[in-house]
Amino acid sequence: MQTQQEHAFEFTGKGWEYFRIWIVNLLLSILTLGIYSAWAKVRRLQYFYRNTQLAGASFEYHGTPIAILKGRIIAFVLLAAYTVAGQMNPLLGILIFLLLAVVMPWLIVRSLRFKLYNSSYRGLRFGFSGSDGGAYAVFLLLPILTILTLYLLAPFTHFKIKQYQHNNSRFGDTFFRFDATSGNFYGIYLKALGLLLLAGVFFGISAALHMPVLMVILPLLYLYIVGFLAVRLPNLIWSKTGLGEHDLYSRMEVGKYLWIAFTNLLGIVLTLGLYIPFAQIRMAQYKFSCMGLLAQGDLAEFVAGQVQTDSATGEEAAEMFDLDISL
Amino acid sequence: MSVAAQYFDGRTATAHGVTLTLDGEWLQLRGDLLAREWPLRDVRVSERLGDTPRRITLPDGGHCEVTDHAALDVLLKQGGYRSSWLDGMQHSMRWALLSALLIVLVFAAAYRYLLPWGAEVVARSIPPNMLQKMGASSLQTLDKLMLEPSKLDPARQQALREAYAKLSPLPDAQLAYRIEFRSAPQIGPNAFALPDGNIVMLDELVALTQDDDEIIAVLAHERGHVEQRHALRMVLQSSAVGLAMTWYMGDVSSLLATVPAMLVQASYSRDMEREADEYAARTLQLNAKSPCLLPDILQKLEAAHAKRQADARKENGGSVMDYLASHPATQERSALLCPAH
């Protein structure tokens, strides 16, 4: 058994530094009626990627603003078509909705490919080789089945989506792997459901005792459930993800996460939004400080094991639809 | 000038410590087992982004990461590399503050000029049958929430209806008008126009005066609100403000975003009241009635509301909904409507 070496992520972004970049780009986005926001998005991602350090090297984002602009125009047209058609004629609205549902998995695959191919670390690109068929199964078929089973299948669907995404992702020539089971997902969702039931019981007790003061606890409990899901799911997903023989981990804590999310919200509201860049930096700092890589052997061995043959990226670039639909 | 850098060849993940130097037009890369050079113009240097490592993309498929910003700047300057105008802006506190100021100005200008103009264009393009539907559904909602059937003597109702029917509309009027009599003790003396041209007249307002012409003056004022689509414009404006707030605040719940929108757009703007006053004055003149009728009834309204407020304050220390809050001072309106008064 080889020794494992732990390498934590480190996020080095600074609030004031990012604020200056953010506000200038926001102004330009507003003055150009949103067109420049594609350039602003590329800068934001570059700033966050380059400030994310792992084992002495940072990540890089290579996406071009034009590709993002194209994706946004497509998304805008689809949404506008759906809204307008639905207003004019409900039947036409349903037709466009069905069309959207059929096109969406295909678009998601292109978008994932774009996102991963345009990310790199130590000069090697990430990649995505999920098939369209797989995407239709997890992004169309399973969601329909989920609704038909009154959401009993929801944790399973979530599991399959993450499995499809992570098993088909690569770093250079090395594939990621996803070792979670659907049972892991059901465990977390059932705990959240249990907390929700607890809230219900609590509500019943405080109503029966005519003690409305106890109701104050309800929103707190609800907030805790939201934080619980926002922390435990990423923890599970990343801790069960590996790269080749190496493992990743995420160890966020619900209390700390909620504190940051709450103070961020407060800051944003009190400053009419000027705190947004600071809030994003704080959250990224916390999330990355809880994440890391468990490398088999030492770092030199991990690094030496990562290679990229030309065929892998060449194929990807040629087939690139150059589209990013995530807004 | 030599710059320390990490070189990655793009095929393996291994980092090589190298130094970069400039020899005329050529960028030279030197490491333990490496010695390469390229014309500087074939090399792509990423823009500065805070303190993040800068990336030099090389023609061989590899790249260098540089964290010694000062040294790289000197080297690039030697090579005649010019950074973009945006580069300076993104890193200066002065530009950050100026941008914040400009953003506020742009929003203020859009709110003051663009929004009312856009709302008017949209409001005017809504077809009459849509207005009818909107009017009917708002009356239904109001009836359910706050209005009671009128207790006004049917003869007085009929007289007012006839007097109003006789009032000739201005030539550009587009809608048919009717009066709906209702009562609402908790609102007090009031009248309001629905988008379809129906005007809700409250018993409490009719009770203020014996002179039917004064009621007609109020009706003409409300008709001005309808003809100029004031209510629709207000609704469109407040929903646009709500939408913009939601977009700007992003993650913050949309509930938070609608609160300021509601506060900002609580009632008709003063400009709208002035427009409706003017419309009423023109209608009254067309019908050979004195434009001073409107200020007369307005004064009575103001007095009635002041009394209600004083009563409410006496009773429970609170204040009732203030109908006249957005109305320009009654004195000022009188002066505009009938200078001889």
XYZ file of C-alpha atoms in Angstrom:
668
model
C 0.000 0.000 0.000
C 1.407 3.309 -1.086
C 1.273 6.339 1.168
C -1.323 8.981 0.459
C -0.386 12.638 0.288
C -2.986 15.273 0.944
C -2.957 18.441 -1.155
C -5.567 21.036 -0.231
C -6.925 23.505 -2.749
C -6.175 27.099 -1.996
C -8.117 30.072 -3.259
C -6.067 33.272 -3.361
C -8.644 35.743 -4.751
C -8.976 39.031 -2.876
C -12.206 40.991 -2.399
C -11.026 44.493 -3.257
C -8.972 43.275 -6.193
C -11.953 41.443 -7.672
C -14.277 44.348 -6.878
C -12.281 46.623 -9.206
C -12.460 44.124 -12.059
C -16.114 43.342 -11.410
C -17.415 46.893 -11.298
C -15.638 48.075 -14.465
C -16.991 45.058 -16.353
C -20.470 45.585 -14.898
C -20.468 49.159 -16.153
C -19.415 48.061 -19.648
C -22.069 45.313 -19.619
C -24.774 47.820 -18.751
C -23.627 50.383 -21.311
C -23.659 47.721 -24.065
C -27.091 46.431 -23.003
C -25.648 43.144 -21.783
C -23.537 42.213 -24.804
C -20.270 42.832 -22.985
C -21.364 40.510 -20.180
C -19.870 37.610 -22.189
C -16.453 39.244 -21.884
C -17.141 39.959 -18.230
C -17.977 36.292 -17.677
C -14.694 35.151 -19.245
C -12.788 37.534 -16.956
C -14.685 36.353 -13.909
C -13.940 32.715 -14.691
C -10.300 33.496 -15.478
C -9.943 35.353 -12.204
C -11.455 32.486 -10.219
C -9.632 29.702 -12.091
C -6.229 31.381 -11.883
C -6.684 32.032 -8.184
C -7.465 28.377 -7.534
C -4.220 26.667 -6.618
C -3.518 22.999 -6.189
C -0.066 21.641 -5.430
C 1.701 24.814 -6.490
C -0.037 25.386 -9.829
C -3.219 27.182 -10.823
C -6.081 26.438 -13.160
C -6.811 28.289 -16.389
C -9.974 29.088 -18.325
C -9.726 29.250 -22.126
C -13.315 29.956 -23.226
C -13.841 32.769 -25.710
C -16.431 35.506 -25.188
C -17.847 34.991 -28.685
C -18.765 31.354 -27.907
C -20.457 32.453 -24.703
C -22.286 35.235 -26.532
C -23.533 32.707 -29.106
C -24.803 30.443 -26.329
C -26.577 33.339 -24.657
C -28.252 34.407 -27.886
C -29.506 30.836 -28.431
C -30.773 30.602 -24.857
C -32.441 34.013 -25.148
C -34.165 33.110 -28.436
C -35.411 29.782 -27.042
C -36.750 31.421 -23.895
C -38.350 34.313 -25.801
C -39.934 31.892 -28.295
C -41.347 29.839 -25.434
C -42.718 32.863 -23.571
C -44.229 34.600 -26.600
C -45.654 31.413 -28.117
C -47.182 30.421 -24.776
C -48.893 33.826 -24.558
C -50.273 33.700 -28.085
C -51.368 30.106 -28.246
C -51.133 27.534 -25.428
C -50.856 24.683 -27.945
C -47.897 26.332 -29.658
C -46.392 26.917 -26.209
C -46.600 23.207 -25.401
C -45.081 22.367 -28.775
C -42.103 24.647 -28.131
C -41.775 23.269 -24.604
C -41.545 19.733 -26.018
C -39.021 20.906 -28.580
C -36.968 22.481 -25.777
C -37.133 19.290 -23.729
C -35.860 17.291 -26.703
C -33.037 19.699 -27.566
C -31.919 20.363 -23.990
C -29.877 17.171 -23.304
C -28.029 17.666 -26.584
C -27.252 21.263 -25.619
C -26.111 20.210 -22.138
C -23.569 17.771 -23.618
C -22.147 20.526 -25.861
C -22.021 22.869 -22.929
C -20.231 20.356 -20.669
C -17.743 19.636 -23.421
C -17.133 23.352 -23.849
C -16.668 23.947 -20.152
C -14.249 21.084 -19.577
C -12.262 21.446 -22.776
C -11.744 25.109 -21.927
C -10.387 24.329 -18.463
C -6.768 23.364 -17.910
C -4.303 22.670 -15.124
C -0.540 22.443 -15.573
C -0.959 22.843 -19.312
C -3.227 19.806 -19.689
C -6.821 20.257 -20.719
C -9.844 18.671 -19.131
C -12.279 16.904 -21.414
C -15.739 15.390 -21.568
C -16.683 12.341 -23.627
C -20.246 11.598 -22.544
C -22.500 10.257 -25.293
C -25.711 11.922 -26.447
C -27.627 8.742 -25.633
C -26.402 8.817 -22.043
C -27.407 12.455 -21.777
C -30.947 11.714 -23.014
C -31.239 8.968 -20.400
C -30.205 11.143 -17.437
C -31.432 14.582 -18.517
C -34.744 13.621 -20.164
C -35.885 10.066 -19.410
C -35.030 9.998 -15.702
C -36.541 13.414 -14.913
C -39.797 12.288 -16.575
C -39.764 9.068 -14.529
C -39.004 11.138 -11.423
C -42.145 13.183 -11.905
C -44.201 10.042 -12.645
C -43.011 8.442 -9.388
C -43.876 11.581 -7.408
C -40.183 12.357 -6.848
C -39.420 9.027 -5.171
C -36.789 8.618 -7.865
C -35.258 12.107 -7.392
C -32.147 11.039 -5.414
C -31.518 8.241 -7.925
C -31.789 10.714 -10.824
C -29.397 13.088 -9.095
C -26.980 10.179 -8.608
C -27.193 9.119 -12.263
C -26.637 12.690 -13.500
C -23.485 13.075 -11.395
C -22.311 9.602 -12.386
C -22.738 10.440 -16.070
C -20.934 13.768 -15.655
C -17.987 12.585 -13.597
C -17.363 9.176 -15.203
C -17.151 10.859 -18.591
C -14.781 13.624 -17.531
C -11.058 13.521 -18.168
C -7.937 15.375 -17.125
C -5.498 14.947 -19.999
C -5.731 11.223 -20.749
C -6.831 10.193 -17.240
C -10.523 9.632 -16.587
C -12.317 10.702 -13.451
C -14.326 8.055 -11.660
C -17.405 8.300 -9.511
C -17.701 5.734 -6.695
C -20.864 6.914 -4.945
C -23.946 4.704 -4.847
C -27.569 5.723 -5.170
C -27.848 4.678 -1.508
C -25.487 7.522 -0.527
C -27.810 10.019 -2.226
C -30.951 8.515 -0.687
C -29.254 8.727 2.717
C -28.740 12.488 2.490
C -32.148 13.232 0.990
C -33.861 11.066 3.622
C -32.054 12.895 6.426
C -33.242 16.206 4.945
C -36.767 14.789 4.770
C -36.451 13.678 8.403
C -35.494 17.217 9.425
C -38.488 18.509 7.490
C -40.776 16.089 9.348
C -39.202 17.225 12.599
C -40.122 20.788 11.642
C -43.686 19.599 11.073
C -43.828 17.896 14.474
C -42.409 21.013 16.060
C -45.047 23.122 14.356
C -47.729 20.793 15.688
C -46.393 20.943 19.251
C -46.110 24.734 19.309
C -49.637 25.049 17.884
C -51.035 22.564 20.425
C -49.331 24.315 23.343
C -50.390 27.743 22.046
C -46.797 28.895 22.205
C -46.177 30.908 19.035
C -42.741 31.854 20.380
C -41.585 28.345 19.497
C -42.435 29.057 15.850
C -39.301 31.215 15.635
C -37.334 27.978 15.469
C -39.131 26.902 12.275
C -37.385 29.270 9.834
C -34.066 28.432 11.504
C -34.713 24.738 11.013
C -35.715 25.363 7.401
C -32.512 27.341 6.841
C -30.548 24.483 8.346
C -32.107 22.015 5.891
C -31.139 24.229 2.950
C -27.572 24.478 4.274
C -27.505 20.749 5.003
C -28.248 19.896 1.367
C -25.908 22.596 0.015
C -23.037 21.148 2.060
C -23.601 17.422 2.327
C -24.334 16.813 -1.359
C -21.128 18.465 -2.698
C -19.186 16.771 0.131
C -20.522 13.392 -0.975
C -20.089 14.043 -4.688
C -16.485 15.258 -4.464
C -15.360 12.788 -1.825
C -16.556 9.928 -4.032
C -14.841 11.326 -7.103
C -11.364 10.216 -8.057
C -8.890 10.862 -10.820
C -7.260 7.608 -11.895
C -5.916 6.098 -8.667
C -6.056 9.404 -6.792
C -8.988 10.636 -4.718
C -10.626 14.002 -4.150
C -12.344 15.169 -0.981
C -14.633 17.937 0.242
C -15.221 18.565 3.967
C -17.483 21.580 4.295
C -19.383 22.126 7.548
C -23.037 23.153 7.603
C -22.625 25.762 10.372
C -19.702 27.546 8.760
C -21.336 27.427 5.336
C -24.581 28.899 6.641
C -22.739 31.655 8.505
C -20.919 32.710 5.334
C -24.062 32.473 3.195
C -26.072 34.480 5.733
C -23.506 37.252 6.243
C -22.997 37.419 2.474
C -26.717 37.934 1.942
C -26.792 40.595 4.636
C -23.819 42.382 3.075
C -25.365 42.309 -0.393
C -28.678 43.702 0.795
C -27.111 46.431 2.962
C -24.761 47.642 0.197
C -27.358 47.382 -2.592
C -25.289 44.695 -4.287
C -21.828 46.276 -4.067
C -20.813 43.436 -1.749
C -21.487 40.789 -4.443
C -17.824 40.409 -5.520
C -16.675 40.149 -1.903
C -19.381 37.569 -1.214
C -18.327 35.456 -4.193
C -14.685 35.537 -3.092
C -15.542 34.586 0.505
C -17.659 31.653 -0.582
C -15.020 30.411 -3.038
C -12.364 30.715 -0.330
C -14.385 28.581 2.035
C -15.399 25.959 -0.530
C -11.878 25.477 -1.847
C -10.267 25.492 1.599
C -12.394 22.413 2.347
C -11.433 20.584 -0.843
C -8.321 18.719 -1.836
C -6.611 15.851 -3.574
C -5.416 12.643 -1.917
C -2.571 11.595 -4.200
C -1.241 8.029 -4.198
C 2.474 8.361 -3.579
C 4.024 11.781 -3.720
C 3.245 14.759 -5.861
C 6.002 14.065 -8.356
C 4.433 10.681 -9.099
C 0.975 12.186 -9.474
C 2.280 14.854 -11.821
C 4.357 12.441 -13.877
C 1.311 10.182 -14.304
C -0.691 12.911 -16.029
C -0.204 13.128 -19.758
C -2.152 14.274 -22.756
C -1.868 12.763 -26.185
C -2.662 14.971 -29.146
C -5.442 12.693 -30.380
C -7.531 13.269 -27.280
C -7.716 17.048 -27.542
C -7.542 17.218 -31.333
C -10.715 15.201 -31.708
C -12.459 17.348 -29.167
C -11.454 20.652 -30.712
C -12.526 19.568 -34.192
C -15.928 18.494 -32.999
C -16.330 21.567 -30.861
C -19.647 23.275 -31.351
C -18.255 26.232 -29.426
C -21.241 26.793 -27.281
C -21.817 27.561 -23.656
C -25.434 27.697 -22.576
C -24.900 28.120 -18.870
C -25.890 31.698 -18.074
C 15.971 41.694 -17.693
C 15.214 38.074 -16.859
C 11.918 36.802 -15.557
C 11.455 33.599 -13.550
C 8.644 31.398 -14.891
C 7.171 27.906 -14.790
C 7.137 26.185 -18.159
C 4.615 23.460 -19.066
C 5.004 21.655 -22.378
C 1.296 20.848 -22.840
C 1.871 17.073 -23.002
C 2.852 16.288 -19.412
C 1.846 17.944 -16.163
C 5.434 18.494 -15.080
C 6.499 22.063 -14.318
C 9.954 23.204 -15.427
C 11.584 26.189 -13.722
C 12.869 28.503 -16.469
C 13.951 32.082 -17.014
C 12.691 34.292 -19.804
C 14.832 36.974 -21.397
C 14.427 39.271 -24.341
C 16.993 39.498 -27.100
C 15.853 42.087 -29.582
C 12.635 40.741 -31.067
C 13.159 37.269 -29.651
C 11.873 35.789 -26.434
C 14.392 33.290 -25.036
C 13.509 30.498 -22.661
C 16.278 28.860 -20.642
C 15.989 25.957 -18.206
C 18.040 22.989 -16.994
C 17.556 20.978 -20.173
C 15.733 23.579 -22.203
C 16.826 26.319 -24.550
C 14.240 27.710 -26.937
C 13.335 30.990 -28.533
C 10.467 32.498 -30.480
C 9.772 35.879 -32.081
C 7.914 37.909 -29.464
C 5.059 38.604 -31.903
C 4.227 34.851 -32.094
C 3.790 34.673 -28.332
C 0.454 35.498 -26.676
C 0.498 37.152 -23.258
C -2.699 37.069 -21.183
C -4.065 40.329 -19.831
C -3.302 41.260 -16.247
C -6.049 40.132 -13.876
C -5.325 41.184 -10.311
C -2.402 39.276 -8.833
C -3.216 36.072 -10.713
C -0.335 34.360 -12.543
C 0.027 35.676 -16.090
C 0.077 33.166 -18.876
C 2.396 33.268 -21.856
C 1.123 30.951 -24.589
C 3.968 29.659 -26.729
C 3.933 28.488 -30.362
C 5.133 24.969 -29.395
C 1.844 24.195 -27.612
C 3.333 24.853 -24.190
C 2.946 27.833 -21.929
C 4.659 29.721 -19.122
C 3.108 30.973 -15.887
C 4.638 34.093 -14.390
C 3.965 35.467 -10.924
C 6.704 38.135 -10.868
C 4.494 40.862 -12.317
C 6.938 43.746 -11.968
C 9.714 41.932 -13.846
C 7.360 40.791 -16.594
C 6.035 44.326 -17.055
C 9.572 45.596 -17.581
C 10.307 42.852 -20.098
C 7.079 43.448 -21.991
C 7.739 47.164 -22.106
C 11.135 46.474 -23.644
C 9.430 44.335 -26.265
C 7.015 47.121 -27.131
C 3.978 45.249 -25.780
C 1.127 47.563 -25.016
C -1.599 46.636 -22.556
C -5.228 47.429 -23.362
C -7.019 50.495 -22.019
C -9.199 48.175 -19.977
C -6.170 46.811 -18.140
C -5.580 50.114 -16.397
C -9.251 50.605 -15.612
C -9.637 47.181 -14.028
C -6.844 47.815 -11.572
C -7.444 51.382 -10.497
C -9.488 52.292 -7.451
C -10.374 55.594 -9.083
C -11.981 53.827 -12.043
C -13.794 51.453 -9.700
C -15.393 54.369 -7.858
C -16.115 56.203 -11.107
C -17.748 53.053 -12.485
C -19.909 52.707 -9.396
C -20.965 56.333 -9.801
C -21.680 55.912 -13.506
C -23.738 52.787 -12.867
C -25.866 54.719 -10.386
C -26.257 57.542 -12.924
C -27.231 55.163 -15.728
C -29.843 53.518 -13.516
C -31.162 56.882 -12.352
C -31.441 58.148 -15.928
C -33.110 54.939 -17.078
C -35.553 55.166 -14.195
C -36.321 58.836 -14.764
C -36.554 58.887 -18.573
C -36.359 55.477 -20.219
C -38.813 53.679 -17.943
C -41.768 56.128 -18.215
C -41.245 56.379 -21.970
C -41.121 52.607 -22.426
C -44.135 52.074 -20.165
C -46.132 54.621 -22.156
C -45.254 53.003 -25.493
C -46.289 49.578 -24.199
C -49.407 50.871 -22.406
C -50.638 52.596 -25.566
C -50.212 49.448 -27.625
C -52.446 47.285 -25.431
C -55.627 46.518 -27.429
C -59.075 47.616 -26.087
C -60.374 44.066 -25.540
C -57.399 43.378 -23.260
C -58.169 46.618 -21.370
C -61.754 45.413 -20.934
C -60.592 42.124 -19.427
C -58.148 43.885 -17.120
C -60.797 46.369 -15.973
C -63.358 43.653 -15.240
C -60.919 41.499 -13.291
C -59.573 44.418 -11.225
C -63.122 45.468 -10.291
C -63.857 41.885 -9.270
C -60.776 41.779 -7.051
C -61.542 45.184 -5.511
C -65.127 44.122 -4.815
C -63.871 41.049 -3.025
C -61.188 42.831 -0.996
C -62.313 46.319 -0.021
C -65.469 47.592 -1.739
C -69.066 47.345 -0.560
C -72.254 47.941 -2.563
C -73.276 51.581 -2.768
C -75.907 52.887 -0.343
C -76.422 56.001 -2.424
C -79.989 56.975 -3.316
C -80.723 55.446 -6.770
C -82.192 58.750 -7.971
C -78.909 60.579 -7.207
C -76.989 57.748 -8.942
C -79.186 58.096 -11.996
C -78.808 61.880 -12.039
C -75.026 61.625 -11.860
C -74.961 58.962 -14.571
C -77.022 61.166 -16.859
C -74.945 64.242 -16.156
C -71.807 62.248 -16.865
C -73.260 60.786 -20.082
C -73.907 64.316 -21.267
C -70.287 65.310 -20.730
C -68.773 65.413 -24.213
C -65.422 63.711 -24.355
C -62.344 65.360 -25.862
C -62.035 64.554 -29.587
C -59.123 62.132 -29.086
C -60.880 60.032 -26.422
C -60.725 56.299 -27.152
C -62.748 54.555 -24.469
C -66.370 54.330 -23.430
C -66.987 55.490 -19.863
C -69.323 54.329 -17.121
C -69.622 55.017 -13.416
C -69.626 52.188 -10.885
C -70.995 53.315 -7.508
C -69.464 51.615 -4.470
C -68.901 52.318 -0.803
C -65.689 51.906 1.203
C -65.750 53.494 4.655
C -62.189 52.445 5.437
C -60.801 54.203 2.343
C -62.726 57.440 2.711
C -63.741 59.908 -0.021
C -62.182 58.675 -3.256
C -62.708 57.804 -6.891
C -60.489 55.715 -9.128
C -60.274 54.793 -12.759
C -60.023 51.221 -14.038
C -58.020 50.462 -17.197
C -61.188 49.901 -19.291
C -62.593 53.369 -18.604
C -65.024 52.442 -15.821
C -64.708 54.823 -12.901
C -65.381 53.639 -9.367
C -67.070 56.450 -7.426
C -67.301 56.002 -3.664
C -70.356 57.179 -1.703
C -68.027 58.982 0.682
C -66.900 61.298 -2.144
C -70.439 61.980 -3.396
C -71.408 62.896 0.165
C -68.835 65.708 0.193
C -70.794 67.963 -2.142
C -74.301 68.828 -3.344
C -72.984 70.287 -6.607
C -73.070 67.540 -9.249
C -70.738 69.542 -11.461
C -67.991 69.096 -8.878
C -68.457 65.328 -9.114
C -68.300 65.673 -12.887
C -64.985 67.527 -12.480
C -63.554 64.590 -10.488
C -64.851 62.181 -13.138
C -63.168 64.246 -15.856
C -59.909 64.091 -13.872
C -60.170 60.302 -13.555
C -60.977 60.073 -17.250
C -57.690 61.875 -17.863
C -55.890 59.103 -15.933
C -57.550 56.454 -18.106
C -57.049 58.182 -21.446
C -53.367 58.664 -20.676
C -53.092 55.050 -19.450
C -51.665 56.172 -16.116
C -52.654 53.084 -14.118
C -51.240 50.742 -16.755
C -48.048 52.741 -16.951
C -47.633 52.551 -13.184
C -48.143 48.784 -13.207
C -45.676 48.331 -16.070
C -43.129 50.593 -14.420
C -43.266 48.870 -11.072
C -43.015 45.423 -12.626
C -40.023 46.577 -14.685
C -38.367 47.945 -11.535
C -39.071 44.670 -9.743
C -37.605 42.702 -12.627
C -34.467 44.855 -12.734
C -33.997 44.528 -8.975
C -34.350 40.753 -9.184
C -31.768 40.612 -11.961
C -29.352 42.892 -10.113
C -29.677 41.185 -6.769
C -29.509 37.788 -8.426
C -29.335 35.345 -5.542
C -31.353 37.418 -3.131
C -34.921 36.221 -3.044
C -37.286 38.001 -5.402
C -39.418 38.890 -2.409
C -36.773 41.305 -1.180
C -36.591 42.827 -4.633
C -40.280 43.626 -4.903
C -40.446 45.554 -1.636
C -38.487 48.616 -2.783
C -40.318 48.515 -6.111
C -43.599 48.775 -4.276
C -42.342 51.586 -2.075
C -41.027 53.507 -5.063
C -44.191 53.176 -7.107
C -46.929 53.455 -4.505
C -49.165 55.928 -6.329
C -49.493 58.125 -9.407
C -46.604 60.464 -10.020
C -47.136 64.193 -9.638
C -46.665 64.599 -13.380
C -49.505 62.172 -13.983
C -51.774 64.102 -11.623
C -50.921 67.310 -13.439
C -51.689 65.666 -16.786
C -55.035 64.417 -15.486
C -55.851 67.894 -14.080
C -55.111 69.440 -17.418
C -57.270 66.854 -19.179
C -60.146 67.582 -16.786
C -59.814 71.332 -17.320
C -59.970 70.922 -21.100
C -63.010 68.626 -20.822
C -64.789 71.067 -18.526
C -64.071 73.968 -20.864
C -65.336 71.980 -23.845
C -68.587 71.460 -21.919
C -68.860 75.128 -20.969
C -68.171 74.434 -17.303
C -65.726 76.278 -15.085
C -62.312 74.621 -14.633
C -62.453 75.944 -11.045
C -64.859 73.120 -10.157
C -61.954 70.721 -9.749
C -59.978 72.787 -7.192
C -63.212 73.307 -5.257
C -63.829 69.600 -4.804
C -60.115 68.962 -4.281
C -60.108 71.353 -1.344
C -63.067 69.545 0.163
C -61.288 66.233 -0.373
C -58.150 67.497 1.272
C -60.065 68.781 4.263
C -61.957 65.484 4.598
C -58.765 63.438 4.463
C -56.962 65.717 6.897
C -59.839 65.232 9.320
C -59.801 61.441 8.863
C -56.095 61.370 9.503
C -56.390 63.496 12.608
C -59.196 61.222 13.843
C -57.175 58.117 13.165
C -54.166 59.563 14.934
C -56.319 60.438 17.896
C -57.787 56.949 17.972
C -54.797 54.671 17.614
C -51.760 56.769 16.839
C -51.543 55.288 13.327
C -52.293 56.926 10.015
C -54.661 55.891 7.264
C -53.748 55.464 3.633
C -53.005 58.953 2.426
C -54.773 59.571 -0.867
C -53.330 63.028 -1.310
C -49.718 62.064 -0.628
C -48.699 62.153 -4.256
C -51.013 64.941 -5.320
C -49.275 68.255 -5.911
C -50.216 70.741 -3.229
C -53.856 71.655 -3.748
C -52.992 75.363 -3.711
C -50.558 74.910 -6.541
C -53.081 72.893 -8.548
C -55.776 75.516 -8.017
C -53.482 78.219 -9.301
C -52.763 76.210 -12.422
C -56.384 75.266 -13.081
C -58.145 78.556 -12.429
C -55.841 81.518 -12.040
C -58.791 83.813 -11.284
C -59.751 81.830 -8.187
